mmCIF file of C-alpha atoms and ligand atoms in Angstrom:
data_model
loop_
_atom_site.group_PDB
_atom_site.id
_atom_site.type_symbol
_atom_site.label_atom_id
_atom_site.label_comp_id
_atom_site.label_asym_id
_atom_site.label_seq_id
_atom_site.Cartn_x
_atom_site.Cartn_y
_atom_site.Cartn_z
ATOM 1 C CA MET A 915 -17.693 1.711 19.572
ATOM 2 C CA ILE A 916 -14.191 0.497 18.746
ATOM 3 C CA ILE A 917 -11.591 2.733 17.132
ATOM 4 C CA ALA A 918 -8.520 0.845 15.912
ATOM 5 C CA ILE A 919 -5.370 2.858 15.280
ATOM 6 C CA ASP A 920 -2.337 1.262 13.683
ATOM 7 C CA GLY A 921 0.914 2.582 12.327
ATOM 8 C CA PRO A 922 4.682 2.437 12.626
ATOM 9 C CA ALA A 923 6.883 3.747 15.443
ATOM 10 C CA ALA A 924 6.855 7.553 15.930
ATOM 11 C CA SER A 925 4.003 8.081 13.452
ATOM 12 C CA GLY A 926 2.088 9.993 16.126
ATOM 13 C CA LYS A 927 -0.479 7.222 16.627
ATOM 14 C CA GLY A 928 -0.037 7.037 20.410
ATOM 15 C CA THR A 929 -0.641 10.741 20.975
ATOM 16 C CA LEU A 930 -3.554 10.690 18.540
ATOM 17 C CA ALA A 931 -5.089 7.646 20.228
ATOM 18 C CA ARG A 932 -5.005 9.340 23.642
ATOM 19 C CA ARG A 933 -6.427 12.591 22.271
ATOM 20 C CA ILE A 934 -9.177 10.798 20.336
ATOM 21 C CA ALA A 935 -10.144 8.705 23.362
ATOM 22 C CA ALA A 936 -10.355 11.824 25.561
ATOM 23 C CA HIS A 937 -12.412 13.633 22.903
ATOM 24 C CA PHE A 938 -15.043 10.879 22.664
ATOM 25 C CA GLY A 939 -14.907 9.852 26.337
ATOM 26 C CA TYR A 940 -13.563 6.357 25.575
ATOM 27 C CA GLN A 941 -10.908 4.235 27.286
ATOM 28 C CA CYS A 942 -7.537 4.004 25.560
ATOM 29 C CA LEU A 943 -5.043 1.137 25.372
ATOM 30 C CA ASP A 944 -1.529 1.511 23.971
ATOM 31 C CA THR A 945 -1.044 -2.150 23.038
ATOM 32 C CA GLY A 946 2.699 -1.630 22.481
ATOM 33 C CA LEU A 947 2.955 -1.435 26.278
ATOM 34 C CA LEU A 948 1.867 -5.078 26.521
ATOM 35 C CA TYR A 949 4.763 -6.240 24.336
ATOM 36 C CA ARG A 950 7.108 -3.861 26.123
ATOM 37 C CA ALA A 951 6.043 -5.287 29.500
ATOM 38 C CA VAL A 952 6.614 -8.858 28.299
ATOM 39 C CA ALA A 953 10.135 -7.874 27.207
ATOM 40 C CA ARG A 954 10.750 -6.158 30.569
ATOM 41 C CA ASP A 955 9.564 -9.195 32.536
ATOM 42 C CA LEU A 956 11.631 -11.599 30.430
ATOM 43 C CA ARG A 957 14.748 -9.520 30.990
ATOM 44 C CA ALA A 958 14.022 -9.276 34.710
ATOM 45 C CA ALA A 959 13.790 -13.069 34.809
ATOM 46 C CA GLY A 960 17.186 -13.272 33.077
ATOM 47 C CA GLN A 961 15.723 -15.014 30.012
ATOM 48 C CA PRO A 962 16.719 -14.409 26.384
ATOM 49 C CA LEU A 963 14.113 -12.541 24.311
ATOM 50 C CA ASP A 964 13.836 -15.373 21.796
ATOM 51 C CA ASP A 965 13.086 -18.099 24.354
ATOM 52 C CA VAL A 966 9.579 -19.075 23.219
ATOM 53 C CA LYS A 967 8.527 -20.918 26.392
ATOM 54 C CA ALA A 968 9.777 -18.191 28.726
ATOM 55 C CA ALA A 969 8.217 -15.458 26.556
ATOM 56 C CA GLU A 970 4.877 -17.251 26.488
ATOM 57 C CA TRP A 971 5.014 -17.615 30.262
ATOM 58 C CA ALA A 972 5.808 -13.897 30.641
ATOM 59 C CA ALA A 973 2.877 -12.963 28.378
ATOM 60 C CA LYS A 974 0.453 -15.279 30.195
ATOM 61 C CA SER A 975 1.471 -13.986 33.613
ATOM 62 C CA LEU A 976 1.553 -10.310 32.646
ATOM 63 C CA ASP A 977 0.133 -8.044 35.343
ATOM 64 C CA PRO A 978 -1.767 -5.193 33.601
ATOM 65 C CA SER A 979 -1.349 -3.005 36.689
ATOM 66 C CA THR A 980 2.376 -2.725 35.809
ATOM 67 C CA LEU A 981 1.724 -1.059 32.425
ATOM 68 C CA ASP A 982 2.223 2.434 33.832
ATOM 69 C CA ASP A 983 5.888 1.698 34.602
ATOM 70 C CA HIS A 984 7.840 4.657 33.111
ATOM 71 C CA GLY A 985 10.749 2.393 32.166
ATOM 72 C CA LEU A 986 8.541 0.792 29.514
ATOM 73 C CA ARG A 987 8.951 3.909 27.356
ATOM 74 C CA ASP A 988 12.733 3.519 27.073
ATOM 75 C CA PRO A 989 13.914 3.044 23.467
ATOM 76 C CA GLY A 990 15.735 -0.197 24.310
ATOM 77 C CA VAL A 991 12.518 -1.698 25.665
ATOM 78 C CA GLY A 992 10.732 -0.819 22.392
ATOM 79 C CA GLU A 993 13.412 -2.709 20.475
ATOM 80 C CA ALA A 994 13.121 -5.703 22.780
ATOM 81 C CA ALA A 995 9.312 -5.572 22.473
ATOM 82 C CA SER A 996 9.582 -5.780 18.704
ATOM 83 C CA VAL A 997 11.622 -8.983 19.118
ATOM 84 C CA VAL A 998 9.207 -10.737 21.501
ATOM 85 C CA ALA A 999 6.285 -9.559 19.334
ATOM 86 C CA LYS A 1000 7.446 -11.950 16.595
ATOM 87 C CA ILE A 1001 6.573 -14.944 18.779
ATOM 88 C CA PRO A 1002 3.065 -16.253 17.910
ATOM 89 C CA GLU A 1003 2.561 -17.711 21.417
ATOM 90 C CA VAL A 1004 3.156 -14.259 22.912
ATOM 91 C CA ARG A 1005 0.673 -12.630 20.531
ATOM 92 C CA ALA A 1006 -1.940 -15.306 21.240
ATOM 93 C CA ALA A 1007 -1.532 -14.888 25.010
ATOM 94 C CA LEU A 1008 -2.176 -11.125 24.769
ATOM 95 C CA LEU A 1009 -5.212 -11.325 22.513
ATOM 96 C CA ALA A 1010 -7.993 -11.891 25.062
ATOM 97 C CA PHE A 1011 -6.900 -8.942 27.216
ATOM 98 C CA GLN A 1012 -6.957 -6.621 24.193
ATOM 99 C CA ARG A 1013 -10.358 -7.869 22.992
ATOM 100 C CA ASP A 1014 -11.883 -7.556 26.476
ATOM 101 C CA PHE A 1015 -10.563 -4.009 26.662
ATOM 102 C CA ALA A 1016 -12.035 -3.202 23.252
ATOM 103 C CA ALA A 1017 -15.473 -4.435 24.328
ATOM 104 C CA GLN A 1018 -15.878 -1.715 26.998
ATOM 105 C CA GLU A 1019 -18.829 0.655 26.812
ATOM 106 C CA PRO A 1020 -19.267 3.304 25.617
ATOM 107 C CA GLY A 1021 -16.174 2.706 23.529
ATOM 108 C CA ALA A 1022 -12.464 2.059 23.329
ATOM 109 C CA VAL A 1023 -9.502 3.224 21.318
ATOM 110 C CA LEU A 1024 -6.628 0.770 20.856
ATOM 111 C CA ASP A 1025 -3.386 1.597 19.114
ATOM 112 C CA GLY A 1026 -0.741 -0.780 17.851
ATOM 113 C CA ARG A 1027 0.302 -2.638 14.713
ATOM 114 C CA ASP A 1028 -2.388 -5.296 14.207
ATOM 115 C CA ILE A 1029 -5.505 -3.805 15.814
ATOM 116 C CA GLY A 1030 -7.520 -3.322 12.620
ATOM 117 C CA THR A 1031 -6.325 -6.576 11.075
ATOM 118 C CA VAL A 1032 -6.194 -9.143 13.907
ATOM 119 C CA VAL A 1033 -7.264 -7.841 17.335
ATOM 120 C CA CYS A 1034 -10.419 -5.992 16.244
ATOM 121 C CA PRO A 1035 -11.140 -6.835 12.603
ATOM 122 C CA ASP A 1036 -14.742 -5.623 13.134
ATOM 123 C CA ALA A 1037 -13.751 -2.233 14.605
ATOM 124 C CA ASP A 1038 -16.175 0.588 13.755
ATOM 125 C CA VAL A 1039 -13.346 2.814 12.574
ATOM 126 C CA LYS A 1040 -9.808 1.866 11.526
ATOM 127 C CA LEU A 1041 -7.120 4.465 11.080
ATOM 128 C CA PHE A 1042 -3.629 3.786 9.774
ATOM 129 C CA ILE A 1043 -1.296 6.609 10.759
ATOM 130 C CA ASN A 1044 1.913 7.013 8.827
ATOM 131 C CA ALA A 1045 4.659 9.564 8.194
ATOM 132 C CA ASN A 1046 7.831 9.566 6.178
ATOM 133 C CA VAL A 1047 10.595 7.676 7.991
ATOM 134 C CA GLU A 1048 12.994 10.658 8.181
ATOM 135 C CA VAL A 1049 10.296 12.772 9.821
ATOM 136 C CA ARG A 1050 9.484 9.996 12.283
ATOM 137 C CA ALA A 1051 13.171 9.622 13.146
ATOM 138 C CA ARG A 1052 13.496 13.391 13.596
ATOM 139 C CA ARG A 1053 10.523 13.440 16.010
ATOM 140 C CA ARG A 1054 11.875 10.519 18.020
ATOM 141 C CA PHE A 1055 15.372 12.061 18.056
ATOM 142 C CA GLU A 1056 14.036 15.397 19.382
ATOM 143 C CA GLU A 1057 12.001 13.580 22.042
ATOM 144 C CA LEU A 1058 15.016 11.545 23.215
ATOM 145 C CA LYS A 1059 17.302 14.580 23.149
ATOM 146 C CA SER A 1060 14.867 16.548 25.302
ATOM 147 C CA ARG A 1061 15.010 13.688 27.817
ATOM 148 C CA GLY A 1062 18.802 14.006 27.892
ATOM 149 C CA GLU A 1063 19.456 10.707 26.065
ATOM 150 C CA PRO A 1064 22.857 10.585 24.308
ATOM 151 C CA VAL A 1065 21.621 9.684 20.778
ATOM 152 C CA THR A 1066 22.381 10.735 17.209
ATOM 153 C CA TYR A 1067 19.772 11.298 14.498
ATOM 154 C CA GLU A 1068 21.461 8.676 12.275
ATOM 155 C CA HIS A 1069 21.260 6.047 14.997
ATOM 156 C CA VAL A 1070 17.555 6.780 15.620
ATOM 157 C CA LEU A 1071 16.856 6.595 11.863
ATOM 158 C CA ASP A 1072 18.621 3.230 11.532
ATOM 159 C CA THR A 1073 16.785 1.869 14.585
ATOM 160 C CA ILE A 1074 13.381 2.951 13.291
ATOM 161 C CA LYS A 1075 14.057 1.434 9.873
ATOM 162 C CA ALA A 1076 15.087 -1.858 11.491
ATOM 163 C CA ARG A 1077 11.986 -1.849 13.694
ATOM 164 C CA ASP A 1078 9.669 -1.112 10.728
ATOM 165 C CA ALA A 1079 11.223 -4.013 8.836
ATOM 166 C CA ARG A 1080 10.843 -6.390 11.803
ATOM 167 C CA ASP A 1081 7.244 -5.349 12.572
ATOM 168 C CA ALA A 1082 6.112 -5.464 8.936
ATOM 169 C CA GLY A 1083 8.132 -8.532 8.004
ATOM 170 C CA ARG A 1084 7.141 -10.993 10.736
ATOM 171 C CA ALA A 1085 4.970 -13.968 9.779
ATOM 172 C CA ASP A 1086 2.328 -13.616 12.508
ATOM 173 C CA ALA A 1087 0.123 -10.488 12.518
ATOM 174 C CA PRO A 1088 2.580 -8.238 10.658
ATOM 175 C CA MET A 1089 2.045 -4.488 10.638
ATOM 176 C CA THR A 1090 -0.084 -3.961 7.570
ATOM 177 C CA ILE A 1091 -2.883 -1.661 6.430
ATOM 178 C CA ALA A 1092 -6.346 -3.205 6.811
ATOM 179 C CA ASP A 1093 -8.364 -3.134 3.559
ATOM 180 C CA ASP A 1094 -10.979 -0.884 5.156
ATOM 181 C CA ALA A 1095 -8.553 1.407 7.064
ATOM 182 C CA LEU A 1096 -8.583 5.167 6.556
ATOM 183 C CA LEU A 1097 -5.098 6.540 5.938
ATOM 184 C CA LEU A 1098 -3.700 9.584 7.677
ATOM 185 C CA ASP A 1099 -0.218 10.813 6.770
ATOM 186 C CA THR A 1100 1.179 13.077 9.496
ATOM 187 C CA THR A 1101 4.445 13.934 7.691
ATOM 188 C CA ASP A 1102 3.485 17.585 7.255
ATOM 189 C CA LEU A 1103 1.027 17.845 10.142
ATOM 190 C CA ALA A 1104 1.611 19.182 13.639
ATOM 191 C CA ILE A 1105 -0.286 17.296 16.347
ATOM 192 C CA GLU A 1106 -3.287 19.683 16.428
ATOM 193 C CA ALA A 1107 -3.790 19.446 12.670
ATOM 194 C CA ALA A 1108 -3.358 15.655 12.774
ATOM 195 C CA PHE A 1109 -5.913 15.410 15.578
ATOM 196 C CA ASP A 1110 -8.442 17.551 13.661
ATOM 197 C CA ALA A 1111 -7.920 15.437 10.547
ATOM 198 C CA ALA A 1112 -8.359 12.191 12.524
ATOM 199 C CA VAL A 1113 -11.580 13.380 14.188
ATOM 200 C CA GLY A 1114 -12.866 14.472 10.759
ATOM 201 C CA LEU A 1115 -12.194 11.007 9.329
ATOM 202 C CA ILE A 1116 -13.887 9.316 12.305
ATOM 203 C CA MET A 1117 -16.986 11.553 12.155
ATOM 204 C CA ARG A 1118 -17.377 10.942 8.437
ATOM 205 C CA LYS A 1119 -17.013 7.191 8.908
ATOM 206 C CA ILE A 1120 -19.586 6.925 11.679
ATOM 207 C CA GLY A 1121 -21.895 9.356 9.887
ATOM 208 C CA ARG A 1122 -22.027 12.128 12.470
HETATM 209 O O1 LIG B 1656 4.069 0.963 19.663
HETATM 210 P P1 LIG B 1656 5.342 0.597 20.426
HETATM 211 O O2 LIG B 1656 6.566 1.238 19.868
HETATM 212 O O3 LIG B 1656 5.219 0.804 21.896
HETATM 213 O O4 LIG B 1656 5.478 -0.984 20.211
HETATM 214 C C1 LIG B 1656 6.616 -1.712 20.626
HETATM 215 C C2 LIG B 1656 6.701 -2.989 19.805
HETATM 216 O O5 LIG B 1656 5.626 -3.864 20.157
HETATM 217 C C3 LIG B 1656 6.578 -2.805 18.294
HETATM 218 O O6 LIG B 1656 7.812 -2.549 17.683
HETATM 219 C C4 LIG B 1656 5.957 -4.089 17.839
HETATM 220 C C5 LIG B 1656 5.158 -4.573 19.023
HETATM 221 N N1 LIG B 1656 3.712 -4.387 18.857
HETATM 222 C C6 LIG B 1656 3.042 -5.341 18.134
HETATM 223 O O7 LIG B 1656 3.655 -6.245 17.584
HETATM 224 N N2 LIG B 1656 1.680 -5.259 18.032
HETATM 225 C C7 LIG B 1656 1.001 -4.269 18.594
HETATM 226 N N3 LIG B 1656 -0.338 -4.243 18.476
HETATM 227 C C8 LIG B 1656 1.683 -3.264 19.308
HETATM 228 C C9 LIG B 1656 3.054 -3.336 19.416
#
């Protein structure tokens, strides 16, 4: 069983993916961490984010045991990840790891931008999670503020809009809604309600 969850930054897809995986007893992979780790490793090697050869090398030599590094969640790393994610060689190098993960029994949940379209086009269930951009920015702003980060709402909003445009506008595997994806808009939903709605959609799709 493969559940593919895509959507833009701060849509709630990461939290939903973890909750859904726990509910069904499946493994969960936040694929954004892979791109974040490539950006981290490139920076650590002192290489520019748009150096194709260096980025490909970083993706090919990525150590999955370093994906629990807390620093990967920093907003600046997310921005950098969105830049390296435009490079086709980076995306190609990360594909096999994601597909192997998805093949695990009894099932796997993967969340990202291109899971239902490119990584797992034959997924049993595809969800596309979205929310209005102001609401997403507000959520991200509150999260950063609670961590003591010196940010303004306007800056977070501008950053999220720029990231959406980069992720949806790139040539290779852009963020897009798969034809057979089920849509879930979390604009007016708290996490519990969003989780209930997502499980309802999944159960209906798999006929349980
Ligand atoms: O989901 P996230 O914010 O951790 O993702 C960081 C960046 O990684 C995102 O802006 C684009 C890229 N990404 C991608 O291109 N494809 C994925 N499947 C997941 C993330």
